[in-house]
Short mmCIF file of C-alpha atoms in Angstrom, two decimals:
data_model
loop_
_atom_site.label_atom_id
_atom_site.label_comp_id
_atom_site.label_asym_id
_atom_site.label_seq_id
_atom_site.Cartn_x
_atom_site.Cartn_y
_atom_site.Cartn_z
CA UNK A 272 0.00 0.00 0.00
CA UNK A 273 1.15 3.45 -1.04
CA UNK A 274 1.90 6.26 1.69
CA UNK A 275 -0.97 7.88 -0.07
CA UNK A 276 -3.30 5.55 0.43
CA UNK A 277 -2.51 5.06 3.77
CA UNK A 278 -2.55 8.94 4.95
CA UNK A 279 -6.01 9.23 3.16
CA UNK A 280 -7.18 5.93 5.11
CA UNK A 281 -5.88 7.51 7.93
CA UNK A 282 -7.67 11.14 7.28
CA UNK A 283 -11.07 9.11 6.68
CA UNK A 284 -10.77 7.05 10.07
CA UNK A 285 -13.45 9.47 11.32
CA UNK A 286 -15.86 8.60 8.18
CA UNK A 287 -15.88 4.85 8.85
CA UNK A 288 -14.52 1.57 8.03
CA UNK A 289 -12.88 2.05 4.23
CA UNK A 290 -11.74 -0.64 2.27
CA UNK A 291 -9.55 -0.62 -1.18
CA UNK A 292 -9.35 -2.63 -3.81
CA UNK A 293 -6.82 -2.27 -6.90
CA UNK A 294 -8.74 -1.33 -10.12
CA UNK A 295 -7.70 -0.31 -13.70
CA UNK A 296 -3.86 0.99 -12.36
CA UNK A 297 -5.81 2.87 -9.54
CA UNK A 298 -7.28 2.53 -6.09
CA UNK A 299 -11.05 2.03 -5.15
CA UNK A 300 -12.37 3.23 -1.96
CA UNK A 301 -15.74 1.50 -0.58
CA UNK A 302 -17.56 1.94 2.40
CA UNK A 303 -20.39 -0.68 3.52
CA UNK A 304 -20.04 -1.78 0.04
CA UNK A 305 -20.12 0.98 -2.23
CA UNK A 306 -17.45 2.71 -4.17
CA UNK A 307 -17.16 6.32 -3.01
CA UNK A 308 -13.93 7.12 -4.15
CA UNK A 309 -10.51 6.24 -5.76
CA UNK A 310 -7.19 7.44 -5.44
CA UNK A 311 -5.13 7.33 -9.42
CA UNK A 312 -1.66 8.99 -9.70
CA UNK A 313 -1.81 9.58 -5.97
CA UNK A 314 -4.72 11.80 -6.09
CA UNK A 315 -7.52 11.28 -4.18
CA UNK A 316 -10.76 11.51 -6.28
CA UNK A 317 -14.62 11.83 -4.75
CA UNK A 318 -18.05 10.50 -6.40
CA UNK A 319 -20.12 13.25 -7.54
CA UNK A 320 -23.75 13.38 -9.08
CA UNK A 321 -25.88 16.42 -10.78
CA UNK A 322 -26.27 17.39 -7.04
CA UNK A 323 -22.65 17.59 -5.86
CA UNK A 324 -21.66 18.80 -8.72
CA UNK A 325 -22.13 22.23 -8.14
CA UNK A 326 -19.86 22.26 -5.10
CA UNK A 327 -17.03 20.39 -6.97
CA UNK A 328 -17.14 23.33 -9.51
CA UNK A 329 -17.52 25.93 -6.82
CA UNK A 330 -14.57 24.85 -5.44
CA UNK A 331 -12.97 24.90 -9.01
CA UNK A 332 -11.88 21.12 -8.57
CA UNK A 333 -11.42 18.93 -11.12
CA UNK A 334 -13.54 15.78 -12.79
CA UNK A 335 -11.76 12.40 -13.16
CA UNK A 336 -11.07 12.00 -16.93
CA UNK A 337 -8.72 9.58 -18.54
CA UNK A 338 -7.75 8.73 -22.45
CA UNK A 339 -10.38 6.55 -24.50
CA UNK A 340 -9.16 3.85 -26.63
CA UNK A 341 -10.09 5.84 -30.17
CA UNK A 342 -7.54 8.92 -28.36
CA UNK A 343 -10.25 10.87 -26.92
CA UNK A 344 -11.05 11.77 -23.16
CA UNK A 345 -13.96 10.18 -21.48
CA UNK A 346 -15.09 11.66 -17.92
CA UNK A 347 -16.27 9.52 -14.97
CA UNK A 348 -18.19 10.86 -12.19
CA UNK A 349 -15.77 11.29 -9.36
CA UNK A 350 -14.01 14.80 -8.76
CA UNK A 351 -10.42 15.99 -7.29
CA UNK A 352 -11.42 15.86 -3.48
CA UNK A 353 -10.53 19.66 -1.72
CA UNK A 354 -6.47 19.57 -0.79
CA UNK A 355 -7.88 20.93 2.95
CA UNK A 356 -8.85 16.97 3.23
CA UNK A 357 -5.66 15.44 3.51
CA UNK A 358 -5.11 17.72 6.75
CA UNK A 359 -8.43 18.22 8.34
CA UNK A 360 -10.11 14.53 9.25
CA UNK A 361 -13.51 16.69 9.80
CA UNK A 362 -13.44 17.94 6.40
CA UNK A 363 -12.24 14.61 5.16
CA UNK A 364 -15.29 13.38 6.77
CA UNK A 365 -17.78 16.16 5.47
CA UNK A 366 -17.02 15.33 1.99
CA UNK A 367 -16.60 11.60 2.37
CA UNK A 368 -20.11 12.38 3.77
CA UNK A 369 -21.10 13.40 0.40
CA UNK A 370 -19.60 11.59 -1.74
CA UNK A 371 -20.93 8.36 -0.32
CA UNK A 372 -24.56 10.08 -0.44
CA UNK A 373 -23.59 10.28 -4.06
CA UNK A 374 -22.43 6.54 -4.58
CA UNK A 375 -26.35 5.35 -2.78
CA UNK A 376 -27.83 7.90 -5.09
CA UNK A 377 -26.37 6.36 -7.98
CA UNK A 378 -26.99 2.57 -6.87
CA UNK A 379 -29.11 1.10 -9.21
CA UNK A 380 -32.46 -0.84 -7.81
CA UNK A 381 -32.08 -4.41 -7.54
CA UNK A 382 -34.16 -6.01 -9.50
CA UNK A 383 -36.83 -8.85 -7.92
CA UNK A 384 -37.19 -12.04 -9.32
CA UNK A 385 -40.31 -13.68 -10.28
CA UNK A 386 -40.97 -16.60 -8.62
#
């Protein structure tokens, strides 16, 4: 594990048990089984929807992109978490707040079968 990952696992003790698991060169964050975050190129990165969005921007951070196979950028919806997180657990936990509302927002409904 990566001193980055383990000062951001550190910063988020007050959020709740975190776990990681290595995906596509990067690092996914869950919580009670959702992916809330990732950490790529030891950034740490937040999931965002249309309503956290608007913060993100406000705070003029940045949205996860990475190169397409035809050459082109393609965007995914988790944003460059604030820099005051790495240092301040309670903001770390404010926004890890969020950004977990965002991942159960985004959780599609689980479909009932028929018996």
């Amino acid at each position: 594990m990566s001193a980055t990952v383990e000062h951001v696992l550190e910063q988020m003790s007050g959020f709740g048990a975190v776990t990681t698991r290595k995906m596509f060169g990067a690092v996914a964050l869950y919580h009670a089984g959702l992916i809330f975050g990732m950490i790529d190129d030891d950034v740490l990165y937040l999931k965002g929807d249309d309503t956290l969005k608007p913060e993100f921007e406000k705070e003029k951070l940045s949205q996860f992109t990475y190169e397409s196979k035809s050459g082109g950028r393609t965007a995914m919806s988790y944003w460059r978490a604030p820099e005051r997180c790495l240092d301040d657990t309670s903001e770390m936990k404010i926004w890890c707040d969020k950004a977990y509302a965002a991942a159960r927002r985004s959780q599609k409904p689980v479909k009932k079968k028929k018996a």
